[in-house]
Coordinates of C-alpha atoms in Angstrom, one line a residue:
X1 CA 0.0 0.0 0.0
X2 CA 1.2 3.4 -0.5
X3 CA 2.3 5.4 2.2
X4 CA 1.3 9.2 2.0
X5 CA 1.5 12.0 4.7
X6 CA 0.2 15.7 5.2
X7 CA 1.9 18.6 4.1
X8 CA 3.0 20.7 6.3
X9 CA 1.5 19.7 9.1
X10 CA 1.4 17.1 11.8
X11 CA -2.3 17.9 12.9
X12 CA -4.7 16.5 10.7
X13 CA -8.0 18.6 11.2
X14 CA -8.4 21.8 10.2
X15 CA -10.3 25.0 11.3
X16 CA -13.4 26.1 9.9
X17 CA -11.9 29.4 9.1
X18 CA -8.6 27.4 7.7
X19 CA -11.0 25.3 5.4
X20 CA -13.0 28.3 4.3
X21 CA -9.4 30.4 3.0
X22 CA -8.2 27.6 1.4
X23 CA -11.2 27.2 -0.2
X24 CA -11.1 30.7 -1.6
X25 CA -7.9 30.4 -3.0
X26 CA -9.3 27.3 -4.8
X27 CA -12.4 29.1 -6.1
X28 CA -9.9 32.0 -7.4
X29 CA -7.8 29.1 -9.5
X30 CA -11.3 27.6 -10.8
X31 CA -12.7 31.3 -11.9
X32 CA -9.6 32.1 -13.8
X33 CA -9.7 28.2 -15.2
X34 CA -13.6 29.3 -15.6
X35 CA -12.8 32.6 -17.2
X36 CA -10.3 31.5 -19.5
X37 CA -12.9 29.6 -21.9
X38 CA -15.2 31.7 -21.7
X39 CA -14.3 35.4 -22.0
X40 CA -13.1 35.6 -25.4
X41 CA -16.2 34.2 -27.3
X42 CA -17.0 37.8 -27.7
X43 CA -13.7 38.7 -28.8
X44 CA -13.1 35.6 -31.1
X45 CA -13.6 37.3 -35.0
X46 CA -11.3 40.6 -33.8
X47 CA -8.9 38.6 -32.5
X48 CA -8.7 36.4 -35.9
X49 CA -9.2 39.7 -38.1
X50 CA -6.1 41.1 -36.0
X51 CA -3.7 38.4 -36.3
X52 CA -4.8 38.2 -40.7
X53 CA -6.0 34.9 -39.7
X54 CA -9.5 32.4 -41.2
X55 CA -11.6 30.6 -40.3
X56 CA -9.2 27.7 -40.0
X57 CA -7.7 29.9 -37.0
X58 CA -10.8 30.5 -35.4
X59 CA -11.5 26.9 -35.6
X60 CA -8.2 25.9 -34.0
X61 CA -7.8 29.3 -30.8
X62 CA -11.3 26.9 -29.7
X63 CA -10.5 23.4 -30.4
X64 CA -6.2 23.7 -29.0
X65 CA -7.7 25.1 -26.0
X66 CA -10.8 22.2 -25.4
X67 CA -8.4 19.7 -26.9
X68 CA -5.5 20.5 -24.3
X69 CA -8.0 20.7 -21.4
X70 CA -9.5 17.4 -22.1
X71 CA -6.5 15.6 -22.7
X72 CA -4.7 16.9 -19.7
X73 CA -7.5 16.2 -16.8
X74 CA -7.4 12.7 -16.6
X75 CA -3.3 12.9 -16.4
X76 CA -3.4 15.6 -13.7
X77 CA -5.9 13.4 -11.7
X78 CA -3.2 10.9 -11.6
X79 CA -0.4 12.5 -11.2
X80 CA -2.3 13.9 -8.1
X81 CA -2.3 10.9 -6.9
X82 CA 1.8 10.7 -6.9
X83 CA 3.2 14.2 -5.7
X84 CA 2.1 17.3 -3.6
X85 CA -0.8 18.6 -4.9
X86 CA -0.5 22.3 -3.7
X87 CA 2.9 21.8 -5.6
X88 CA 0.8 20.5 -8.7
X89 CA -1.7 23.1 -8.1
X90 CA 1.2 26.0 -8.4
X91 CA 2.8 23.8 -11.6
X92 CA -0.9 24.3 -13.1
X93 CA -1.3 28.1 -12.1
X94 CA 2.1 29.2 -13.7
X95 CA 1.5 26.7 -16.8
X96 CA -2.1 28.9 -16.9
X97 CA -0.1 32.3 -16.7
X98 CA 2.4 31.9 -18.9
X99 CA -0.1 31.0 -22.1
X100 CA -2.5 34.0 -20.5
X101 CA 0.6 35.9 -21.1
X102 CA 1.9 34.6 -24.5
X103 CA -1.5 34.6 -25.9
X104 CA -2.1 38.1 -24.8
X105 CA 1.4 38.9 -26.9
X106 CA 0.6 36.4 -29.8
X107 CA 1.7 38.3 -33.1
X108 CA 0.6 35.7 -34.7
X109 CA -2.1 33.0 -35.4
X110 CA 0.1 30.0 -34.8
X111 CA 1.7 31.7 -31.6
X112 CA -2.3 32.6 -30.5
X113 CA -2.7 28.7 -31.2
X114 CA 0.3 27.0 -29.2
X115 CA -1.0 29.7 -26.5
X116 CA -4.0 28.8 -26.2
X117 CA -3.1 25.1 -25.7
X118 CA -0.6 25.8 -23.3
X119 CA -3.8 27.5 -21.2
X120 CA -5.5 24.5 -22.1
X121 CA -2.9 22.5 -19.9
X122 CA -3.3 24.4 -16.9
X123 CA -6.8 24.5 -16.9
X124 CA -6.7 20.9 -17.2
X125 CA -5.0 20.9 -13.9
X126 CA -7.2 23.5 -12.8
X127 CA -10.0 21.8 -12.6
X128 CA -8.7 18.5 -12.1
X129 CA -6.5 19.7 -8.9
X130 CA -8.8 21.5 -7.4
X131 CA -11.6 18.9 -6.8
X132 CA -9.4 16.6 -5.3
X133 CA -7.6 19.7 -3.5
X134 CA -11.2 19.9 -1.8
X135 CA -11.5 16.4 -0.9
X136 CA -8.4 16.6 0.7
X137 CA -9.4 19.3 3.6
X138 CA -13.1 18.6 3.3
X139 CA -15.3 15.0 4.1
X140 CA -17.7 13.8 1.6
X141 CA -20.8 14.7 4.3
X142 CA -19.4 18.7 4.4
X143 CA -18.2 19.1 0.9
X144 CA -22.3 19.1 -1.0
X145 CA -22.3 22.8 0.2
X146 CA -18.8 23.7 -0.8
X147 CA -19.8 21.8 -4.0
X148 CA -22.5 24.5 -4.4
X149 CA -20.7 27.6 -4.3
X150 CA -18.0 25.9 -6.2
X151 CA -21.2 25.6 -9.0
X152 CA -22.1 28.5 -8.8
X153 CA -18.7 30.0 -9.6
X154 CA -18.5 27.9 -12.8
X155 CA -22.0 29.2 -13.3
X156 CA -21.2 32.7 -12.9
X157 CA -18.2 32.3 -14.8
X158 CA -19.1 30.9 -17.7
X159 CA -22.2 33.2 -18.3
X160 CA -20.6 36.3 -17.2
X161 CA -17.0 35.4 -19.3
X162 CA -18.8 36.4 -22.4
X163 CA -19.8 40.1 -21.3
X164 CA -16.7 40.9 -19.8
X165 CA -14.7 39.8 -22.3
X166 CA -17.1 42.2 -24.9
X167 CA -16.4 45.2 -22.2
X168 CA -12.5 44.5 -22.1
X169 CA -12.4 44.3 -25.9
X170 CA -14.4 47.2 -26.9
X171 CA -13.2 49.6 -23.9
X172 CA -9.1 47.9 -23.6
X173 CA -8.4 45.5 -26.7
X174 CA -9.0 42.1 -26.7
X175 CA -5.0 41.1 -25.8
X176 CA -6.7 42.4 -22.1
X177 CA -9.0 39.5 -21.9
X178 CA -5.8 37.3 -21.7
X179 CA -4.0 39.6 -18.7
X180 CA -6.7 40.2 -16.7
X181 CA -6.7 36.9 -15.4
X182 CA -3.2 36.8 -14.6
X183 CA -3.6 38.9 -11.4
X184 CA -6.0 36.7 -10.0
X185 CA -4.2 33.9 -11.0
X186 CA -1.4 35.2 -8.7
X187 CA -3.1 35.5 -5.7
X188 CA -4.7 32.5 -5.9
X189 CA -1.0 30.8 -6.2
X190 CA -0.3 32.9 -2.8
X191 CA -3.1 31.9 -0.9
X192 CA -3.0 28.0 -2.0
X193 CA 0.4 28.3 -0.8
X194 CA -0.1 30.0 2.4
X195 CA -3.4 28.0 3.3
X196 CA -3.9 24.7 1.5
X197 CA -3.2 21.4 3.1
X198 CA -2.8 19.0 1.5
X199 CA -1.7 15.0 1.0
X200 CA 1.7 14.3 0.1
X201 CA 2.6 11.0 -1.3
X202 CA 6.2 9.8 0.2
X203 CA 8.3 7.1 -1.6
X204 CA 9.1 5.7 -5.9
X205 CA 6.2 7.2 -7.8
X206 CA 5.8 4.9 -10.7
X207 CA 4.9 7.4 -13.7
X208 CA 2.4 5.7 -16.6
X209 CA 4.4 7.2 -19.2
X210 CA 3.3 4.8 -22.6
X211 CA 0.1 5.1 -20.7
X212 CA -0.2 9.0 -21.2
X213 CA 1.0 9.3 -24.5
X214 CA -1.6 6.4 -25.5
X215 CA -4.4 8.2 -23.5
X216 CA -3.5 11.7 -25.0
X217 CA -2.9 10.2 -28.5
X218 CA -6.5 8.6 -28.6
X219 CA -8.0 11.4 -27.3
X220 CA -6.4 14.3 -29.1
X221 CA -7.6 11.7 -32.4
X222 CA -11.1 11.7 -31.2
X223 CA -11.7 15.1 -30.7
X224 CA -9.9 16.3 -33.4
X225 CA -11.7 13.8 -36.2
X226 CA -15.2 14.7 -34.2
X227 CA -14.3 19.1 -33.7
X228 CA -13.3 19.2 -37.5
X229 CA -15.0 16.3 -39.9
X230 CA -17.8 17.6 -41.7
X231 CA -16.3 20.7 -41.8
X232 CA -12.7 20.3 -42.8
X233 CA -13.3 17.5 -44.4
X234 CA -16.0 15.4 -45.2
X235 CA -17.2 12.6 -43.1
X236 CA -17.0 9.7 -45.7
X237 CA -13.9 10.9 -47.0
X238 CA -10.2 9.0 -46.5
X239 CA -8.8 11.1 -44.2
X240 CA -11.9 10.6 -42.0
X241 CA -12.0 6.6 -41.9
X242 CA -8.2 6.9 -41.4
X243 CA -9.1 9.2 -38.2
X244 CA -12.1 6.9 -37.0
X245 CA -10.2 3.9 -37.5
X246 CA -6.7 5.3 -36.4
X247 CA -9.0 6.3 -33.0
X248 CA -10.8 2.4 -32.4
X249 CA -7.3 1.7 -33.1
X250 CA -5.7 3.8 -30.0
X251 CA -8.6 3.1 -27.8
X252 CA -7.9 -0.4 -28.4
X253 CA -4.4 -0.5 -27.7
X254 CA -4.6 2.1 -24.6
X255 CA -7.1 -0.2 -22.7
X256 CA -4.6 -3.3 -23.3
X257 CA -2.1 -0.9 -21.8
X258 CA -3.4 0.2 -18.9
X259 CA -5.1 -3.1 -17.9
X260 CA -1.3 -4.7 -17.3
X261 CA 0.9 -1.9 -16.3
X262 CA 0.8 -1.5 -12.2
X263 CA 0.0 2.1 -11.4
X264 CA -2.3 2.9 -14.8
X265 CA -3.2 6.3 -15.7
X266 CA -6.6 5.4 -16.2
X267 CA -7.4 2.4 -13.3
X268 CA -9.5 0.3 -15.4
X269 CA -10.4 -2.0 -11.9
X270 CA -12.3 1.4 -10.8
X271 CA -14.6 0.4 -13.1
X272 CA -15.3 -2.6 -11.7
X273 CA -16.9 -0.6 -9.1
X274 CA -20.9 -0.2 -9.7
X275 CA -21.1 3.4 -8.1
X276 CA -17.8 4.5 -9.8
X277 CA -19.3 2.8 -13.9
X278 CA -22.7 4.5 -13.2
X279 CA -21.5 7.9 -11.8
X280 CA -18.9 7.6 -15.0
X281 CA -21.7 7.0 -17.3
X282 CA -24.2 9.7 -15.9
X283 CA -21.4 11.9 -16.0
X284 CA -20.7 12.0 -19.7
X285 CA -24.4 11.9 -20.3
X286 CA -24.5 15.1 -18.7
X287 CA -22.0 16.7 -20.5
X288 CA -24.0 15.7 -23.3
X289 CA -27.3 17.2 -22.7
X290 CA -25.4 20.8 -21.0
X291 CA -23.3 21.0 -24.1
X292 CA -26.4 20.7 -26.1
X293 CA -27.8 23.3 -24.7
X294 CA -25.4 25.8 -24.5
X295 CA -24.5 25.7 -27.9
X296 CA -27.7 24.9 -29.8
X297 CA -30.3 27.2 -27.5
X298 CA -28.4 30.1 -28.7
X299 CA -28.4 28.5 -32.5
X300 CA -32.0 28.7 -31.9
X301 CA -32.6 31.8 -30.7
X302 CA -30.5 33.3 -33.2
X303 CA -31.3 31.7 -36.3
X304 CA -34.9 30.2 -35.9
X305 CA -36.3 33.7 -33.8
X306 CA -34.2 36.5 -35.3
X307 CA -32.5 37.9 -31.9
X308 CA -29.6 39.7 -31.3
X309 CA -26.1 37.3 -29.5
X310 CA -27.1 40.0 -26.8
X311 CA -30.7 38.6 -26.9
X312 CA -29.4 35.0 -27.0
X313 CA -27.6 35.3 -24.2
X314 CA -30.5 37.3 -22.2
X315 CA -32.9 34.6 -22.5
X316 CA -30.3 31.9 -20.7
X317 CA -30.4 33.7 -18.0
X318 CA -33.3 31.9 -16.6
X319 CA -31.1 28.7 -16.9
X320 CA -28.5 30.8 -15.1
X321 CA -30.6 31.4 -12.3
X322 CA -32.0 28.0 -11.9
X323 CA -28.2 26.6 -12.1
X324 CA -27.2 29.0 -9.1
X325 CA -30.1 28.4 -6.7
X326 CA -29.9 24.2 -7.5
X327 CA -26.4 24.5 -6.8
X328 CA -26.0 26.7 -3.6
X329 CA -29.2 25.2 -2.0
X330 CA -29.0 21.3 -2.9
X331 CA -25.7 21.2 -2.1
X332 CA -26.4 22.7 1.7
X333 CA -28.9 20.4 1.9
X334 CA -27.1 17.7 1.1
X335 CA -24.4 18.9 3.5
X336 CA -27.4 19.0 6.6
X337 CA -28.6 16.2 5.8
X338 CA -26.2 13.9 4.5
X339 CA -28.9 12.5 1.6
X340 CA -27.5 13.0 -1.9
X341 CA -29.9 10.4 -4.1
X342 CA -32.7 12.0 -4.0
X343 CA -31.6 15.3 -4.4
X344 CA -30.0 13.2 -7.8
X345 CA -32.8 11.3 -9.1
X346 CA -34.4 14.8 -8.6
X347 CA -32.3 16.8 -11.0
X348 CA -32.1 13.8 -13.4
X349 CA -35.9 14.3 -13.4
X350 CA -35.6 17.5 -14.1
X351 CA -33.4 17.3 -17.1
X352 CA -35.5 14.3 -19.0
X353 CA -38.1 16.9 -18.2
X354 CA -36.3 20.0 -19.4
X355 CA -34.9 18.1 -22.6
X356 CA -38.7 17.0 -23.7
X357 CA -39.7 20.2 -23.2
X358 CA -36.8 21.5 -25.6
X359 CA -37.5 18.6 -28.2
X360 CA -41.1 20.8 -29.1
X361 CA -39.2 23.9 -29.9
X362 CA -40.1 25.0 -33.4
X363 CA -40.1 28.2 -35.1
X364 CA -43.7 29.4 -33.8
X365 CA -43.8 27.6 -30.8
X366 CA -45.0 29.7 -27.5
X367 CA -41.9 31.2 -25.6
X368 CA -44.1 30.1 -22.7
X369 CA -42.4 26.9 -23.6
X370 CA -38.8 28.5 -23.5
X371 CA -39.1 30.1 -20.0
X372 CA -40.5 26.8 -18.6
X373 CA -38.0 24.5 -20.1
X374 CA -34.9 26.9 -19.4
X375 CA -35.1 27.3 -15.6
X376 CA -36.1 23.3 -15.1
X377 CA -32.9 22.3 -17.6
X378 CA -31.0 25.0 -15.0
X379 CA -32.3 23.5 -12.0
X380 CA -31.5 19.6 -13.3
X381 CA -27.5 20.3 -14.6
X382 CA -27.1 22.5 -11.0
X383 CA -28.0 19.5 -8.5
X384 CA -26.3 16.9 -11.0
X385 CA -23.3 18.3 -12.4
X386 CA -20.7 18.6 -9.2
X387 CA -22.9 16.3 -6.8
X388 CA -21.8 13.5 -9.4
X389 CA -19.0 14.3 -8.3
X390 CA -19.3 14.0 -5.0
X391 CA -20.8 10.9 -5.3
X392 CA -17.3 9.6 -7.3
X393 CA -14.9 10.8 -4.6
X394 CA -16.6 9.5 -2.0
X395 CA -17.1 6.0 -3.5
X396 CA -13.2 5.7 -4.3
X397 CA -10.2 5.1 -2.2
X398 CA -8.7 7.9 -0.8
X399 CA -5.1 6.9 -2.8
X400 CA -6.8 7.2 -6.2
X401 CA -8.8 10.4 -5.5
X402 CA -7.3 12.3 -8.0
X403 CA -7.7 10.0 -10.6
X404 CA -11.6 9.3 -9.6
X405 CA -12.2 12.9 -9.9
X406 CA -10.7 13.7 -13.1
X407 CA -12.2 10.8 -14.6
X408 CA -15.9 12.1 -13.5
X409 CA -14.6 15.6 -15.4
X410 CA -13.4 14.0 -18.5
X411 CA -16.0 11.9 -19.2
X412 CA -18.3 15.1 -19.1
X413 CA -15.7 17.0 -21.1
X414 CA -15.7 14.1 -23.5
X415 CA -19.7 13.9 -23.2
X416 CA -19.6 17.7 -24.3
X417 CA -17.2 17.6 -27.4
X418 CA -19.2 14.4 -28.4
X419 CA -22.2 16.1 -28.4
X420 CA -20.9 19.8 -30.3
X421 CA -19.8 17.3 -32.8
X422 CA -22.2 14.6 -33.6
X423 CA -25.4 16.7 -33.2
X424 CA -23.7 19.5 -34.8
X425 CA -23.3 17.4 -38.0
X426 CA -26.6 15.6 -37.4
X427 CA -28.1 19.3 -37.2
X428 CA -26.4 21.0 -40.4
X429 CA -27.9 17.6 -42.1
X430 CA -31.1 18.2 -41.4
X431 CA -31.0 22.0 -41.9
X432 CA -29.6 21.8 -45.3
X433 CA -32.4 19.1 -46.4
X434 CA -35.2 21.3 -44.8
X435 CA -33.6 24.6 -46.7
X436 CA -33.6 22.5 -49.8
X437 CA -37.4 21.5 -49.3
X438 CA -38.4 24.7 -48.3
X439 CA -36.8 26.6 -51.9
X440 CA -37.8 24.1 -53.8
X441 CA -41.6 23.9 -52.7
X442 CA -41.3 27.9 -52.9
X443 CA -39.8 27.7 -56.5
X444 CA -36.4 29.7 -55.7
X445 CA -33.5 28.8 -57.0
X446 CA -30.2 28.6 -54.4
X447 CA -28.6 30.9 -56.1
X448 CA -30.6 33.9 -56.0
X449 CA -31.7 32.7 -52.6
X450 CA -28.7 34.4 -50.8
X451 CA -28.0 31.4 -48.9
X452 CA -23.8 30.3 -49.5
X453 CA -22.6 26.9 -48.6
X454 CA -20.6 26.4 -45.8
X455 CA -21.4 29.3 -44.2
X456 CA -24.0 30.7 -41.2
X457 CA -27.1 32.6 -42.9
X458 CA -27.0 36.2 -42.0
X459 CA -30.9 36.8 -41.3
X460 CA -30.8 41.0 -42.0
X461 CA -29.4 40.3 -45.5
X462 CA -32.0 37.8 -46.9
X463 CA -35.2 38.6 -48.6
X464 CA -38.5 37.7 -46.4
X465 CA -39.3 34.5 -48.2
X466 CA -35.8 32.9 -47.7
X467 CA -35.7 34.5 -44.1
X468 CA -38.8 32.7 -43.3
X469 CA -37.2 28.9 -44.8
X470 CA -33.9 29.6 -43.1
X471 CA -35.7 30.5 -40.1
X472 CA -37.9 27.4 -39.8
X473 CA -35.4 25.2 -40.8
X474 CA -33.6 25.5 -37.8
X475 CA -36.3 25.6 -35.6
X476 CA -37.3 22.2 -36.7
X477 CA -33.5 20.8 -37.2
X478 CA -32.4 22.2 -33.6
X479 CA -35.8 20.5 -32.0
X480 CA -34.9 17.4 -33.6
X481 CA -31.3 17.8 -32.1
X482 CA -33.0 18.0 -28.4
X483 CA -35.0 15.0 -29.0
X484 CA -31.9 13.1 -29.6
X485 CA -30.6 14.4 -26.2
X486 CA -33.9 13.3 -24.7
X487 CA -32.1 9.7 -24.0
X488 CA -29.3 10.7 -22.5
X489 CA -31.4 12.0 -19.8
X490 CA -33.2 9.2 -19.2
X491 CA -29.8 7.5 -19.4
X492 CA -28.7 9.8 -16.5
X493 CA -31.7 9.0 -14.9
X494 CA -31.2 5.6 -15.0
X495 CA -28.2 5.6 -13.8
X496 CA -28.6 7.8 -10.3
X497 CA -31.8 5.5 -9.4
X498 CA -29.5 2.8 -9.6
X499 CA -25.9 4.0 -8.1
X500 CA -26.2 2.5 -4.4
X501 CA -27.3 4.9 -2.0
X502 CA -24.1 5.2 0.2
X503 CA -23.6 7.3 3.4
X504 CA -21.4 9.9 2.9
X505 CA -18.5 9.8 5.0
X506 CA -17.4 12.1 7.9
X507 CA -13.5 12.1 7.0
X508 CA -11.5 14.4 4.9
X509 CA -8.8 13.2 2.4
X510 CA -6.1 14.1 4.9
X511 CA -8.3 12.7 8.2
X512 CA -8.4 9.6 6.0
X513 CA -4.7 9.5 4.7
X514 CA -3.1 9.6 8.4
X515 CA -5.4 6.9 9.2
X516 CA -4.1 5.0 6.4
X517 CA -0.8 5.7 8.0
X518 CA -1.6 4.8 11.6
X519 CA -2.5 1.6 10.5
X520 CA 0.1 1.0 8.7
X521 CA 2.6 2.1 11.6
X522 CA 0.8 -0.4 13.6
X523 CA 1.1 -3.2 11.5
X524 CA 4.8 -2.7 11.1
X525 CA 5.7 -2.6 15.0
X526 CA 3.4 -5.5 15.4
X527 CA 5.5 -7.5 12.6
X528 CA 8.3 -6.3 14.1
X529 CA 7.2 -8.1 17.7
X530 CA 6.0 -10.9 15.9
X531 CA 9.2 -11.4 14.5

């Protein structure tokens, strides 16, 4: 068994107020993480138009970043479960600073690029770190309400990155959106250091290495045939089977791997576990259904009701609110009362409900139906999102926390690039056929319609009767594409009602970790009387 110890620190429990600013310091490294995917969608065609970059570029400043960050969780759960993780923490911080900083600089696209996977990395650790950072000062029964706030923050984040980052562009330059992270990112590197405690392995560490280049090979193969085929190339073309084939190929091979080596990457025998395969599984369908809806709500709006990105983004906010009240309230109740499936099976409800209801959207239909179906799909990804989490941690042994929690955040990450992907192609499929129909049946020829190929309509150019095809074929296309997500939910749902209802436990990581040691100094002395 691995030995481990605490950092810094002899006395295992910590004060309330000791938890609470070591806490803040890992909310500050989760905003900036937050913040750094987030802010410049606003500032995306500037930045390209800047640099005398395409489309190509645009493509890539999004895909190196989600690319790194996926790629780089699962390895920085592990490795969590090696060396110091305030250490890690600091590694992932100064990684995060120095692409805030080059990107900011970036003269040109392919420097903006490298940059923006270099963030990628440390927000990888980011988020990865910093769940099993909290597991490590507080126990499974405390941490649903820290869990909350630390929801809400990604909430807040996420939703707010956008306007700031259209504030700092028009009022700074958009190289600001990059540097005014950085500040944050440095206290939160002083506070970790001055306040974190944390668990620090002792002894060889055995590092998976063919493991993580497999891993991050068949990943980066994935996403990269799934972010780009149908647009940079066709789906049934060669360089795609030689991508989907190349990735069965990697998966394959990376599964072999890590079933034989001793101290895997990704610990296949976690699996084994029912709590730990169901959490996994509701986890990435998750990810699906939230990455649905952030990126095809606004489609819809947009392009099937004529409003403004400003508009777009107003009529989330209902989702927004429902997000932050599930996940500040749920999570303190789950806290007081130590009860965590319900709450579950609850939001699961909530987001079969909020999918159906999403499923019916059309070009006429009621925005009645809107703010109904917003709020509840708000409400459902608030209590499930980070309590699936919760649920993970406390299910796996305290030695392989890191890599149980990254594995919970990759699978969602994976659910979410998945989703962008294949529903993205499923819905420019179906939009083109309906835009087809809908000339055809109004006798007007594609090319006096307006319409190019390959490219998003612009509504305010097009003449009425095109307007009103182009709108009404993505109403019914991006319906179609929620009704696809409707059994995922259920999925989800499935799953929570049938994840064992464990107590959660009363120990934090560190509480848990000396114990580990105690008994291990016991047995030795004993052996050594024995003897």
């Amino acid at each position: 068994m691995k030995v481990t110890t605490v950092d810094n620190s002899p006395n295992t429990t910590m004060s309330r107020r000791q938890v609470n600013e070591a806490f803040g310091g890992i909310l500050m490294g989760m905003l900036v993480a937050i913040l750094s995917t987030s802010v410049i969608n606003t500032s995306l065609p500037r930045i390209v138009t800047d640099l005398d970059g395409n489309q190509s570029t645009l493509t890539w400043v999004v895909t190196g970043s989600l690319l790194a960050v996926t790629v780089s969780t699962p390895i920085w759960g592990k490795l969590a479960d090696l060396f110091n993780r305030k250490r890690l923490l600091q590694i992932s911080l100064a990684i995060f600073m120095a692409g805030s900083l080059t990107a900011g600089l970036a003269p040109t696209p392919m420097m903006m690029i490298a940059a923006r996977v270099a963030q990628g990395i440390g927000t990888g650790g980011l988020l990865a770190l910093s769940q099993v950072a909290i597991a490590d000062i507080i126990s499974p029964r405390e941490r649903g309400k820290y869990m909350g706030v630390l929801g809400a923050v990604v909430v807040a984040g996420t939703a707010g990155g956008p306007l700031l980052g259209g504030f700092v562009t028009d009022t700074f330059g958009w190289r600001w959106n990059f540097y005014i992270v950085i500040p944050v990112a440095v206290i939160a590197m002083i506070v970790i250091q001055l306040k974190l405690i944390v668990a620090t392995p002792k002894g060889a560490a055995r590092i998976d290495y063919i493991g993580s280049v497999l891993l991050t090979a068949a990943i980066s193969t994935l996403l990269i045939w799934l972010s780009l085929g149908g647009n940079e190339f066709a789906w049934d073309s060669t360089l795609s089977w030689g991508l989907g084939v190349g990735t069965a190929v990697l998966i394959a091979v990376t599964l072999i791997v890590e079933s034989k080596v001793k101290d895997p990457v990704l610990p296949l025998h976690m699996f084994r576990e029912r709590t730990f395969t169901l959490a996994i599984i509701a986890s990435l369908s998750v990810g699906i259904v939230l990455y649905s809806v952030s990126v095809f709500f606004s489609q819809y709006m947009q392009l099937s009701r004529g409003a403004t990105a400003s508009g777009a983004g107003l009529m989330t906010l209902p989702q927004v609110a429902g997000n932050l009240i599930a996940s500040t309230v749920v999570g303190a109740l789950i806290s007081r009362t130590g009860k965590w499936k319900p709450a579950l099976i609850t939001g699961a409800s909530l987001l079969v409900v909020g999918t159906i209801l999403l499923s019916t959207l059309r070009v006429d239909s009621p925005y009645a139906v809107i703010f109904l179906a917003t709020p509840i799909i708000g409400l459902g990804l608030g209590i499930m999102a980070q309590n699936l989490v919760l649920v993970v941690q406390n299910a796996a042994s305290v030695l392989e926390i890191g890599a149980a929690s990254s594995a919970a955040a990759f699978f969602r990450s994976l659910g979410g690039a998945l989703a962008v992907a294949v529903l993205g192609a499923v819905l420019s499929t179906r939009v083109d056929t309906e835009i087809d129909n809908g000339l055809q049946e109004s006798d007007i020829a594609k090319s006096a319609s307006g319409l190019t190929d390959g490219t998003l309509p612009d509504l305010h150019t097009l003449p009425d009767e095109v307007r009103n095809i182009v709108e009404s074929a993505y109403g019914q296309g991006i319906g179609e594409v929620f009704l696809i997500a409707v059994p995922f939910a259920v999925i989800a749902l499935i799953c929570v009602i049938f994840i064992p209802n464990a107590a959660l436990g009363n120990k934090s990581g560190i509480e848990q970790l000396a114990d580990i040691e105690l008994d291990e100094s016991v047995e030795a002395r004993t052996a050594v009387k024995v003897s």
